[in-house]
XYZ file of C-alpha atoms in Angstrom:
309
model
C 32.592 31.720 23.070
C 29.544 29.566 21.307
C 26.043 31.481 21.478
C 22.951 29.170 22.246
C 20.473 29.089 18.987
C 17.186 30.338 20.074
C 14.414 28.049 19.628
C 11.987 28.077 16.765
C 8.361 26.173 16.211
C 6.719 26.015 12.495
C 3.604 24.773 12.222
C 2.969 23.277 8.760
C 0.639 22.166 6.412
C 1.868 19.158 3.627
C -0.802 18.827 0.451
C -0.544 15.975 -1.920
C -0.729 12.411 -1.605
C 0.813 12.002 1.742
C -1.534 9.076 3.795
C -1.200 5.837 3.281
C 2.626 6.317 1.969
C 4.250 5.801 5.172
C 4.513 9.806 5.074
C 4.119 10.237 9.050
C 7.129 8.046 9.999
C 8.994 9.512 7.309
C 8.145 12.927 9.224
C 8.676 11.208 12.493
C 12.242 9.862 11.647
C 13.442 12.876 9.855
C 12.825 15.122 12.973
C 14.340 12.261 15.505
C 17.059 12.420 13.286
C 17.912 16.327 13.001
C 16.713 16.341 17.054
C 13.962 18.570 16.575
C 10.470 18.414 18.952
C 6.402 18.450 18.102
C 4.037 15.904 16.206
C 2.851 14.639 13.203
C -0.911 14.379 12.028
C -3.199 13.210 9.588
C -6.613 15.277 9.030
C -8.868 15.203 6.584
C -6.792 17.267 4.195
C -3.756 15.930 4.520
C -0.897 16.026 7.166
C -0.059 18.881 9.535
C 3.094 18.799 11.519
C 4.814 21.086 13.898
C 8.793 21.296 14.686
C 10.548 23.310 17.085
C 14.502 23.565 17.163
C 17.199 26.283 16.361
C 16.512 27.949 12.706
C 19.164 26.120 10.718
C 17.843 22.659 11.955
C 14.321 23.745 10.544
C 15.415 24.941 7.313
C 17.069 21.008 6.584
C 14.371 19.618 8.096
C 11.636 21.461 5.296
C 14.644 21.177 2.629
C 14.639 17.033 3.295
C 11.072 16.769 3.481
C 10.135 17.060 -0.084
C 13.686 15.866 -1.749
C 13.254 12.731 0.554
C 9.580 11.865 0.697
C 8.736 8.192 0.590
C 8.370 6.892 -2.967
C 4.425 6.443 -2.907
C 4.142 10.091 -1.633
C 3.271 13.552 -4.132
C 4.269 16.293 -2.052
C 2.360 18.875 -3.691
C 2.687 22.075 -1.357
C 4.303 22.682 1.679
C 3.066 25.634 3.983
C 4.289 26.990 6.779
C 3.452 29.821 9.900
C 5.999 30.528 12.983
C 4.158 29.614 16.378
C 5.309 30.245 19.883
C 7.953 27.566 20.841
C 6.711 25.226 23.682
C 10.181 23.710 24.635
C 9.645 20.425 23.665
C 12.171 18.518 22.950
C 10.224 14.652 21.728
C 8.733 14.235 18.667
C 5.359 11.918 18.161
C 2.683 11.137 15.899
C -0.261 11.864 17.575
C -4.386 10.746 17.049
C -5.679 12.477 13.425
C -8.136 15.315 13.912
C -11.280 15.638 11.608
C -12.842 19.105 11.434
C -13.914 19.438 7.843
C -15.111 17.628 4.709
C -12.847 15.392 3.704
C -10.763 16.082 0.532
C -7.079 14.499 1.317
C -5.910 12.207 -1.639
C -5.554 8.060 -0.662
C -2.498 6.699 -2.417
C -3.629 4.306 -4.792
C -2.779 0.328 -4.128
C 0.904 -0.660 -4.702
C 2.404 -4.002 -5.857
C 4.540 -5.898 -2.969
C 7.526 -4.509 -2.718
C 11.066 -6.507 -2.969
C 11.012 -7.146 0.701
C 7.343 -8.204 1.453
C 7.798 -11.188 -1.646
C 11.002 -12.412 0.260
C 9.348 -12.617 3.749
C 6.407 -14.224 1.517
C 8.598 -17.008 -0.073
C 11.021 -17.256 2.979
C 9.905 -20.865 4.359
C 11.242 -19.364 7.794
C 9.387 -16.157 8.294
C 6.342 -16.209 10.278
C 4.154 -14.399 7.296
C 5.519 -17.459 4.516
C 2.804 -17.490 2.129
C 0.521 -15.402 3.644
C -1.513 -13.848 0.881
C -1.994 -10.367 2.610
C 1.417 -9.465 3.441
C 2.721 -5.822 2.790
C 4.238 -2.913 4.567
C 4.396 1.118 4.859
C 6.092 0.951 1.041
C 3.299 -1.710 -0.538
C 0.051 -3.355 -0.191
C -3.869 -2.049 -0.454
C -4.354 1.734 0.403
C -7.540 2.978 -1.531
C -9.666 0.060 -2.254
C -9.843 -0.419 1.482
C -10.302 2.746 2.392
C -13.988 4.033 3.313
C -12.996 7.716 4.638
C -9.969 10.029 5.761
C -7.872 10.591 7.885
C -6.099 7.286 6.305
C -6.251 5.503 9.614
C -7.066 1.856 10.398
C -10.594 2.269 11.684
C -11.206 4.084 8.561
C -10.472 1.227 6.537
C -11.435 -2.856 6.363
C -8.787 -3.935 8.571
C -10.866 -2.166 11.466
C -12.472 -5.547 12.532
C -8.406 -7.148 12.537
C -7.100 -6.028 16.045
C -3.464 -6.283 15.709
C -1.414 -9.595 17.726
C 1.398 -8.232 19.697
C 4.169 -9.459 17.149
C 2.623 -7.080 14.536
C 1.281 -4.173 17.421
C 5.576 -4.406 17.854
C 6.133 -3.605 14.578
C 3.263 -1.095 14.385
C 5.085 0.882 17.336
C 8.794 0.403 15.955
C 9.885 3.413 14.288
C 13.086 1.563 12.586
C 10.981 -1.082 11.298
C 9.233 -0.473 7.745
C 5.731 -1.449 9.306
C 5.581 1.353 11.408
C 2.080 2.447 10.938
C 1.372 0.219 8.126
C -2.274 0.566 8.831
C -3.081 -2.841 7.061
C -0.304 -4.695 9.066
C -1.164 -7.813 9.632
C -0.043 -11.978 9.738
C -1.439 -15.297 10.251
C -2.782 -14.924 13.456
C -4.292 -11.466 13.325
C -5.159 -10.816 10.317
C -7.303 -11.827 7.340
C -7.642 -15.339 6.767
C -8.224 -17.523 3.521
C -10.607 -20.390 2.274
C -12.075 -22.013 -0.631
C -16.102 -21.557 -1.131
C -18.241 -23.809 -4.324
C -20.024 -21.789 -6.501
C -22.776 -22.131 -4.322
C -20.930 -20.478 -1.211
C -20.659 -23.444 0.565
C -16.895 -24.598 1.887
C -14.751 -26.519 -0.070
C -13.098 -29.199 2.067
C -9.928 -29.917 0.942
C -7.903 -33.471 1.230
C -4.698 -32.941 3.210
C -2.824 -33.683 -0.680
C -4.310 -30.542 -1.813
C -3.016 -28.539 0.790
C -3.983 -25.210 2.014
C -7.497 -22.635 0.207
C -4.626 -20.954 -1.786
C -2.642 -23.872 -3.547
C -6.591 -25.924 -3.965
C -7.600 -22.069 -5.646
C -4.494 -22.744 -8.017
C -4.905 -26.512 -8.744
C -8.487 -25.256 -10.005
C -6.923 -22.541 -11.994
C -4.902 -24.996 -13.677
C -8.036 -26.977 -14.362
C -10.020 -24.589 -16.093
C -12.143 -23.374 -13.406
C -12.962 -19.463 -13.076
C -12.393 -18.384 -9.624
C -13.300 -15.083 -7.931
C -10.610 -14.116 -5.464
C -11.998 -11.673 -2.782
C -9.512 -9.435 -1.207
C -9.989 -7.159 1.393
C -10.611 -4.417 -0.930
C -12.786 -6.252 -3.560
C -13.093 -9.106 -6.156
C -10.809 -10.305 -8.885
C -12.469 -12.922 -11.490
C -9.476 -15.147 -12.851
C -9.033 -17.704 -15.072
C -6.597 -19.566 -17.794
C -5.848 -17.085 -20.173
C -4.580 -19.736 -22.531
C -7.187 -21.344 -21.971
C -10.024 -20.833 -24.902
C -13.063 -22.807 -23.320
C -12.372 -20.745 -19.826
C -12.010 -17.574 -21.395
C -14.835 -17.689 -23.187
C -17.078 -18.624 -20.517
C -16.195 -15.834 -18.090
C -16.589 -13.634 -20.762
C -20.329 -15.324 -21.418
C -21.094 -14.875 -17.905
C -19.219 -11.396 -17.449
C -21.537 -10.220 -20.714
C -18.466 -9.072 -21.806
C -18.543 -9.515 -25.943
C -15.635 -7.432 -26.825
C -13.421 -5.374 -24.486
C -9.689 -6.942 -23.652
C -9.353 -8.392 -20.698
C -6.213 -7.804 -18.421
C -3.591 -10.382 -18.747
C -1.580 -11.192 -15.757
C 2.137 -12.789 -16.006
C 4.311 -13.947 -12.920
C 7.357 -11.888 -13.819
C 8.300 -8.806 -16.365
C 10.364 -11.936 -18.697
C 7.172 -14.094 -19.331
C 5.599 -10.643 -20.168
C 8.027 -10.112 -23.178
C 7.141 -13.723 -24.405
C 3.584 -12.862 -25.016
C 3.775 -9.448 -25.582
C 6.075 -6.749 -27.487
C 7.411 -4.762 -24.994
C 9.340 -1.071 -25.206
C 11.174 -0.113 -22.865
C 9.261 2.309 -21.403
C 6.528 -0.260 -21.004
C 8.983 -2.343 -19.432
C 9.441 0.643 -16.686
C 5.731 1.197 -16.487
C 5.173 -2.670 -15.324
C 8.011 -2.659 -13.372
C 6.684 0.191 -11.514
C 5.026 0.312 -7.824
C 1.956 0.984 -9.584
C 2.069 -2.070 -12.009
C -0.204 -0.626 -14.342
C -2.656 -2.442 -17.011
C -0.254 -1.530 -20.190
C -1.115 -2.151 -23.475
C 0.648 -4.101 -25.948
C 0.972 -6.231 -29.392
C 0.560 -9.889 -28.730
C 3.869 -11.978 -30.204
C 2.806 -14.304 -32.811
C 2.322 -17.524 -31.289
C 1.963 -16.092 -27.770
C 0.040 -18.820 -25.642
C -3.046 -16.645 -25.231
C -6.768 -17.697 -25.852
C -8.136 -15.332 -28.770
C -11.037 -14.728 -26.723
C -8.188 -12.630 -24.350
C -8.715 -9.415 -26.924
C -11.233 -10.281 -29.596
C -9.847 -9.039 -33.161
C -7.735 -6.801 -31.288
């Protein structure tokens, strides 16, 4: 004879750096997964979440939700208080609630992950080349923030209203977008062009192609070039480039501290730089952190990268 399980509903609280990491649909699959009911939330402390199903159903559920957090989330403390079961069976992530001063922790910004730079280089994907692509696991989180709950009007993408090809992917709960709240593609979101030092519009000959390959071929010829993001600016220039590095650092008024050296891949790194392997990790990592290292001798660097340093 099999007993029926009586229903249970736990109302919890999850501290740490849980918005912007994808953490909600991470809640939201979990519980479609173990067939439990209730909602997921963002306020401005974190998320709060409620689950209702038979006891040993809730007890996974809380035992996956730390060991299986996405990787940009710090689960830092999970509470939890019994509430009276409502007999719902769905599970949703519902509209963020603001009661309090804000004090919930934005993830910082994370490099593009594996799959973004494929759909980036893949001549046959609809966001090919598009400079802002990224997902729930990558892409800008704090510098385009302005207040929590993490939630697109809270952030610069508020003015991008979603086309219905990304809105899809929004919505999808088995697609890695799902409530990426800087989704966006060609059509919908931010969009790219080439300004003089002067602010006026470059116009470009149909050889130089598109703003971003005209921002390169300048690059190449020793021009400094401010790239504005949706979160902020990023001066670049040569860096083996001794005439170009020195000017930016003229105009910076910048006499002595390093500057940060960027490299297209971990290998050109270890040309230029002596690398341990922990360093290795550390730019490797979803954070891909400034990291400090000797120069090789002979490295094709300008001195004027890190004066006597």
């Amino acid at each position: 004879m099999s007993v029926a399980l009586t229903p249970s509903r736990v109302r919890a609280r999850v501290d740490g750096t849980v918005q912007g990491v994808g953490f909600r649909p991470f809640v939201f699959r979990l519980a479609e997964e173990i067939g439990l009911g209730g909602y997921v939330l963002n306020d401005e402390r974190g998320v709060v979440l409620e689950v209702e199903g038979d006891a040993p159903a809730l007890e996974r559920f809380f035992g996956r939700l730390r060991t299986e957090a996405p990787p940009l989330a710090t689960v830092e403390r999970v509470s939890r208080e019994a509430v009276a079961p409502r007999a719902e069976r769905e599970f949703s992530i519902v509209e963020s609630e603001r009661h309090g001063q804000a004090s919930a922790p934005v993830s910082p910004d994370a490099a593009t992950c594996d799959d973004c730079l494929r759909e980036l280089f893949d001549p046959g994907d609809r966001r090919f080349r598009y400079p802002f692509v990224n997902c729930t696991n990558c892409g800008p989180r704090f510098t385009i923030v302005r207040g929590v709950p993490y939630d697109r009007p809270l952030t610069t993408m508020a003015g991008f209203e979603m086309c219905d090809a990304c809105l899809a992917e929004y919505r999808d709960a088995r697609d890695r977008r799902f409530h990426a709240q800087p989704n966006a593609c060609p059509r919908c979101g931010p969009s790219v062009r080439l300004l003089d030092a002067g602010g006026a519009a470059v116009r470009l000959a149909p050889a130089a192609g598109d703003a971003v390959a005209a921002a390169a071929a300048a690059l190449v010829g020793g021009a400094i070039v401010a790239v504005k993001g949706i979160g902020g600016y990023h001066l670049a220039c040569r860096a083996d480039l001794e005439v170009a590095v020195a000017t930016l650092r003229t105009r910076k008024h910048r006499e002595d501290k390093a500057f940060a050296l960027m490299a297209p891949s971990l290998a050109h790194a270890q040309t230029l730089v002596t690398l341990s392997a922990g360093e290795a990790d550390l730019l490797g990592s979803p954070g891909r952190p400034i990291v400090i290292a000797p120069r090789r001798s002979g490295a094709a660097v300008a001195e004027s990268v890190a004066p006597r340093s």
